[in-house]
Amino acid sequence: MSSNTVTTDDEPHSYSLKHGWRTLAIAGAVVGLLGLFAIAFPLVTGISATIALGVLLVLSGIVHGAHAVTARGWSGSLWQLALGIVAVVAGLLLLANPVIGLLTLTILAIAYLLADGIAELWMSMRMADQPGRMSVAASGVLSLALAVLLWAGFPADATWAIGLLVGVSLFMTGLSMAIVAFGGRNMDETSAAASEPRSA
């Protein structure tokens, strides 16, 4: 006695962009709007990011401290406890004065952009005649230019730099999500048109 199993395309075996593009498009729109809000209010965004970082540091410190206490026989427990104390103190300092935290985050952002620009320029020089070399070099030059501009305006730009960078990042993420989603919709429409029977 044999049994026939019939599978259809409508069964949800795994996530398919062809069917889930609407959800991705809505998520992209929400992320993009959050990015625009962050760009419009960079100081609020920067302070919020500083407070969030402070909370994460405090929680991380508590976890490290708890692990150090429960693992007393472990050779690295003292290091874990010290790391936890440093994280809690740093988090409390950020929460106590988020504006000072913005200055620190801005310096870290400048250092990151500087390191990223140097790394991308070095990578582009090693790429020889490979495709995409110029785009990598252009990205490196842009990162270096942003680092120089932020450093030139420091500390005045600390009030908006972090919020603006977060906002631009969120907006670009939302935009890319929307582009991928509508690409999936076009794929859906193309496959639907191809599956329609041709009239004689």
mmCIF file of C-alpha atoms in Angstrom:
data_model
loop_
_atom_site.group_PDB
_atom_site.id
_atom_site.type_symbol
_atom_site.label_atom_id
_atom_site.label_comp_id
_atom_site.label_asym_id
_atom_site.label_seq_id
_atom_site.Cartn_x
_atom_site.Cartn_y
_atom_site.Cartn_z
ATOM 1 C CA MET A 1 0.000 0.000 0.000
ATOM 2 C CA SER A 2 1.580 3.198 -1.163
ATOM 3 C CA SER A 3 0.818 6.712 -0.041
ATOM 4 C CA ASN A 4 1.189 9.757 -2.219
ATOM 5 C CA THR A 5 2.393 12.976 -0.671
ATOM 6 C CA VAL A 6 1.482 16.178 -2.369
ATOM 7 C CA THR A 7 3.459 19.318 -1.717
ATOM 8 C CA THR A 8 2.425 22.754 -2.818
ATOM 9 C CA ASP A 9 4.229 26.037 -2.982
ATOM 10 C CA ASP A 10 1.852 27.420 -0.345
ATOM 11 C CA GLU A 11 3.305 25.230 2.424
ATOM 12 C CA PRO A 12 5.533 27.290 4.708
ATOM 13 C CA HIS A 13 8.709 25.153 4.599
ATOM 14 C CA SER A 14 11.054 28.120 4.954
ATOM 15 C CA TYR A 15 11.044 31.878 4.678
ATOM 16 C CA SER A 16 10.556 33.050 1.118
ATOM 17 C CA LEU A 17 11.144 36.635 0.086
ATOM 18 C CA LYS A 18 8.632 36.096 -2.691
ATOM 19 C CA HIS A 19 5.865 35.690 -0.096
ATOM 20 C CA GLY A 20 7.271 37.731 2.790
ATOM 21 C CA TRP A 21 8.282 40.926 0.983
ATOM 22 C CA ARG A 22 5.423 42.941 2.521
ATOM 23 C CA THR A 23 6.635 42.296 6.074
ATOM 24 C CA LEU A 24 10.184 43.213 5.092
ATOM 25 C CA ALA A 25 8.969 46.379 3.351
ATOM 26 C CA ILE A 26 7.005 47.469 6.448
ATOM 27 C CA ALA A 27 10.013 46.770 8.693
ATOM 28 C CA GLY A 28 12.234 48.746 6.317
ATOM 29 C CA ALA A 29 9.809 51.674 6.361
ATOM 30 C CA VAL A 30 9.743 51.691 10.178
ATOM 31 C CA VAL A 31 13.547 51.551 10.421
ATOM 32 C CA GLY A 32 13.841 54.293 7.789
ATOM 33 C CA LEU A 33 11.400 56.533 9.670
ATOM 34 C CA LEU A 34 13.354 55.978 12.879
ATOM 35 C CA GLY A 35 16.461 57.028 10.972
ATOM 36 C CA LEU A 36 14.790 60.216 9.762
ATOM 37 C CA PHE A 37 13.672 60.967 13.326
ATOM 38 C CA ALA A 38 17.232 60.446 14.552
ATOM 39 C CA ILE A 39 18.564 62.769 11.839
ATOM 40 C CA ALA A 40 15.969 65.430 12.719
ATOM 41 C CA PHE A 41 16.771 65.246 16.457
ATOM 42 C CA PRO A 42 20.449 64.251 16.673
ATOM 43 C CA LEU A 43 20.993 65.475 20.235
ATOM 44 C CA VAL A 44 18.080 63.423 21.586
ATOM 45 C CA THR A 45 19.311 60.417 19.610
ATOM 46 C CA GLY A 46 22.881 60.840 20.831
ATOM 47 C CA ILE A 47 21.860 61.124 24.483
ATOM 48 C CA SER A 48 19.519 58.140 24.093
ATOM 49 C CA ALA A 49 22.341 56.094 22.577
ATOM 50 C CA THR A 50 24.633 57.108 25.450
ATOM 51 C CA ILE A 51 22.024 56.112 28.055
ATOM 52 C CA ALA A 52 21.427 52.789 26.281
ATOM 53 C CA LEU A 53 25.175 52.126 26.221
ATOM 54 C CA GLY A 54 25.380 52.965 29.937
ATOM 55 C CA VAL A 55 22.587 50.504 30.751
ATOM 56 C CA LEU A 56 24.269 47.787 28.661
ATOM 57 C CA LEU A 57 27.593 48.377 30.418
ATOM 58 C CA VAL A 58 25.970 48.132 33.863
ATOM 59 C CA LEU A 59 24.156 44.916 32.907
ATOM 60 C CA SER A 60 27.338 43.501 31.398
ATOM 61 C CA GLY A 61 29.261 44.341 34.564
ATOM 62 C CA ILE A 62 26.644 42.637 36.735
ATOM 63 C CA VAL A 63 26.813 39.499 34.576
ATOM 64 C CA HIS A 64 30.626 39.448 34.747
ATOM 65 C CA GLY A 65 30.541 39.971 38.517
ATOM 66 C CA ALA A 66 27.957 37.235 39.036
ATOM 67 C CA HIS A 67 30.012 34.830 36.953
ATOM 68 C CA ALA A 68 33.155 35.683 38.923
ATOM 69 C CA VAL A 69 31.361 35.022 42.234
ATOM 70 C CA THR A 70 29.847 31.709 41.116
ATOM 71 C CA ALA A 71 33.139 30.491 39.580
ATOM 72 C CA ARG A 72 35.448 31.115 42.510
ATOM 73 C CA GLY A 73 37.733 28.205 41.704
ATOM 74 C CA TRP A 74 38.284 29.399 38.149
ATOM 75 C CA SER A 75 41.669 31.030 37.532
ATOM 76 C CA GLY A 76 40.095 33.891 35.587
ATOM 77 C CA SER A 77 37.483 34.818 38.186
ATOM 78 C CA LEU A 78 39.535 37.746 39.522
ATOM 79 C CA TRP A 79 39.886 39.139 35.995
ATOM 80 C CA GLN A 80 36.155 38.708 35.439
ATOM 81 C CA LEU A 81 35.390 40.546 38.678
ATOM 82 C CA ALA A 82 37.710 43.433 37.748
ATOM 83 C CA LEU A 83 36.147 43.622 34.284
ATOM 84 C CA GLY A 84 32.687 43.680 35.820
ATOM 85 C CA ILE A 85 33.594 46.500 38.205
ATOM 86 C CA VAL A 86 35.079 48.584 35.365
ATOM 87 C CA ALA A 87 31.964 48.024 33.217
ATOM 88 C CA VAL A 88 29.585 49.002 36.032
ATOM 89 C CA VAL A 89 31.582 52.143 36.882
ATOM 90 C CA ALA A 90 31.780 53.173 33.205
ATOM 91 C CA GLY A 91 28.055 52.557 32.753
ATOM 92 C CA LEU A 92 27.150 54.575 35.844
ATOM 93 C CA LEU A 93 29.353 57.459 34.664
ATOM 94 C CA LEU A 94 27.564 57.481 31.305
ATOM 95 C CA LEU A 95 24.165 57.411 33.003
ATOM 96 C CA ALA A 96 25.154 60.158 35.439
ATOM 97 C CA ASN A 97 26.367 62.504 32.698
ATOM 98 C CA PRO A 98 25.308 61.407 29.195
ATOM 99 C CA VAL A 99 26.573 64.668 27.655
ATOM 100 C CA ILE A 100 30.132 63.790 28.717
ATOM 101 C CA GLY A 101 29.430 60.341 27.326
ATOM 102 C CA LEU A 102 28.600 61.954 23.974
ATOM 103 C CA LEU A 103 32.082 63.478 23.893
ATOM 104 C CA THR A 104 33.617 60.057 24.510
ATOM 105 C CA LEU A 105 31.442 58.391 21.869
ATOM 106 C CA THR A 106 32.345 61.101 19.363
ATOM 107 C CA ILE A 107 36.061 60.492 19.957
ATOM 108 C CA LEU A 108 35.467 56.754 19.479
ATOM 109 C CA ALA A 109 33.551 57.466 16.257
ATOM 110 C CA ILE A 110 36.440 59.600 14.963
ATOM 111 C CA ALA A 111 38.930 56.846 15.838
ATOM 112 C CA TYR A 112 36.747 54.244 14.108
ATOM 113 C CA LEU A 113 36.372 56.316 10.944
ATOM 114 C CA LEU A 114 40.110 56.959 10.883
ATOM 115 C CA ALA A 115 40.954 53.260 11.293
ATOM 116 C CA ASP A 116 38.293 52.264 8.755
ATOM 117 C CA GLY A 117 39.567 54.760 6.181
ATOM 118 C CA ILE A 118 43.184 53.632 6.543
ATOM 119 C CA ALA A 119 42.177 49.961 6.346
ATOM 120 C CA GLU A 120 40.087 50.468 3.202
ATOM 121 C CA LEU A 121 42.796 52.483 1.452
ATOM 122 C CA TRP A 122 45.361 49.811 2.331
ATOM 123 C CA MET A 123 42.977 47.132 1.042
ATOM 124 C CA SER A 124 42.387 49.023 -2.209
ATOM 125 C CA MET A 125 46.134 49.235 -2.819
ATOM 126 C CA ARG A 126 46.421 45.469 -2.404
ATOM 127 C CA MET A 127 43.491 44.762 -4.734
ATOM 128 C CA ALA A 128 45.572 45.650 -7.839
ATOM 129 C CA ASP A 129 43.280 45.378 -10.880
ATOM 130 C CA GLN A 130 40.420 43.598 -9.122
ATOM 131 C CA PRO A 131 36.884 44.920 -9.659
ATOM 132 C CA GLY A 132 35.568 47.248 -6.976
ATOM 133 C CA ARG A 133 38.975 48.671 -6.124
ATOM 134 C CA MET A 134 37.939 52.270 -6.787
ATOM 135 C CA SER A 135 34.753 51.976 -4.719
ATOM 136 C CA VAL A 136 36.733 50.624 -1.751
ATOM 137 C CA ALA A 137 39.259 53.453 -2.138
ATOM 138 C CA ALA A 138 36.461 56.034 -2.374
ATOM 139 C CA SER A 139 34.864 54.628 0.792
ATOM 140 C CA GLY A 140 38.221 54.899 2.568
ATOM 141 C CA VAL A 141 38.704 58.502 1.477
ATOM 142 C CA LEU A 142 35.160 59.343 2.631
ATOM 143 C CA SER A 143 35.802 57.783 6.053
ATOM 144 C CA LEU A 144 39.036 59.756 6.443
ATOM 145 C CA ALA A 145 37.307 62.968 5.355
ATOM 146 C CA LEU A 146 34.533 62.435 7.901
ATOM 147 C CA ALA A 147 37.098 61.745 10.634
ATOM 148 C CA VAL A 148 38.974 64.957 9.813
ATOM 149 C CA LEU A 149 35.769 67.021 9.709
ATOM 150 C CA LEU A 150 34.543 65.636 13.029
ATOM 151 C CA TRP A 151 37.917 66.245 14.663
ATOM 152 C CA ALA A 152 38.064 69.780 13.288
ATOM 153 C CA GLY A 153 34.653 70.573 14.796
ATOM 154 C CA PHE A 154 35.238 68.782 18.105
ATOM 155 C CA PRO A 155 33.871 69.214 20.767
ATOM 156 C CA ALA A 156 31.023 71.323 19.338
ATOM 157 C CA ASP A 157 29.980 68.582 16.921
ATOM 158 C CA ALA A 158 29.537 66.099 19.774
ATOM 159 C CA THR A 159 25.983 67.391 20.230
ATOM 160 C CA TRP A 160 24.904 66.100 16.818
ATOM 161 C CA ALA A 161 27.580 63.773 15.380
ATOM 162 C CA ILE A 162 26.556 60.510 17.075
ATOM 163 C CA GLY A 163 22.839 61.117 16.543
ATOM 164 C CA LEU A 164 23.398 61.957 12.887
ATOM 165 C CA LEU A 165 25.575 58.890 12.299
ATOM 166 C CA VAL A 166 23.017 56.639 13.992
ATOM 167 C CA GLY A 167 20.206 58.236 11.981
ATOM 168 C CA VAL A 168 21.994 57.865 8.647
ATOM 169 C CA SER A 169 22.838 54.261 9.464
ATOM 170 C CA LEU A 170 19.216 53.464 10.359
ATOM 171 C CA PHE A 171 17.884 55.239 7.278
ATOM 172 C CA MET A 172 20.265 53.409 4.930
ATOM 173 C CA THR A 173 19.396 50.094 6.592
ATOM 174 C CA GLY A 174 15.683 50.745 6.160
ATOM 175 C CA LEU A 175 16.191 51.826 2.560
ATOM 176 C CA SER A 176 18.160 48.690 1.715
ATOM 177 C CA MET A 177 15.478 46.534 3.375
ATOM 178 C CA ALA A 178 12.797 48.232 1.268
ATOM 179 C CA ILE A 179 14.820 47.767 -1.935
ATOM 180 C CA VAL A 180 15.249 44.051 -1.208
ATOM 181 C CA ALA A 181 11.549 43.737 -0.363
ATOM 182 C CA PHE A 182 10.345 45.369 -3.572
ATOM 183 C CA GLY A 183 12.835 43.256 -5.490
ATOM 184 C CA GLY A 184 11.071 40.238 -3.970
ATOM 185 C CA ARG A 185 7.710 41.646 -5.007
ATOM 186 C CA ASN A 186 8.905 42.032 -8.586
ATOM 187 C CA MET A 187 10.110 38.434 -8.435
ATOM 188 C CA ASP A 188 6.634 37.406 -7.274
ATOM 189 C CA GLU A 189 4.934 39.318 -10.083
ATOM 190 C CA THR A 190 7.334 37.929 -12.688
ATOM 191 C CA SER A 191 6.802 34.339 -11.561
ATOM 192 C CA ALA A 192 3.029 34.857 -11.480
ATOM 193 C CA ALA A 193 3.035 36.221 -15.001
ATOM 194 C CA ALA A 194 5.177 33.343 -16.198
ATOM 195 C CA SER A 195 2.822 30.782 -14.641
ATOM 196 C CA GLU A 196 -0.275 32.200 -16.411
ATOM 197 C CA PRO A 197 -1.349 30.038 -19.366
ATOM 198 C CA ARG A 198 -0.838 31.651 -22.716
ATOM 199 C CA SER A 199 -3.976 32.239 -24.747
ATOM 200 C CA ALA A 200 -4.125 30.529 -28.112
#
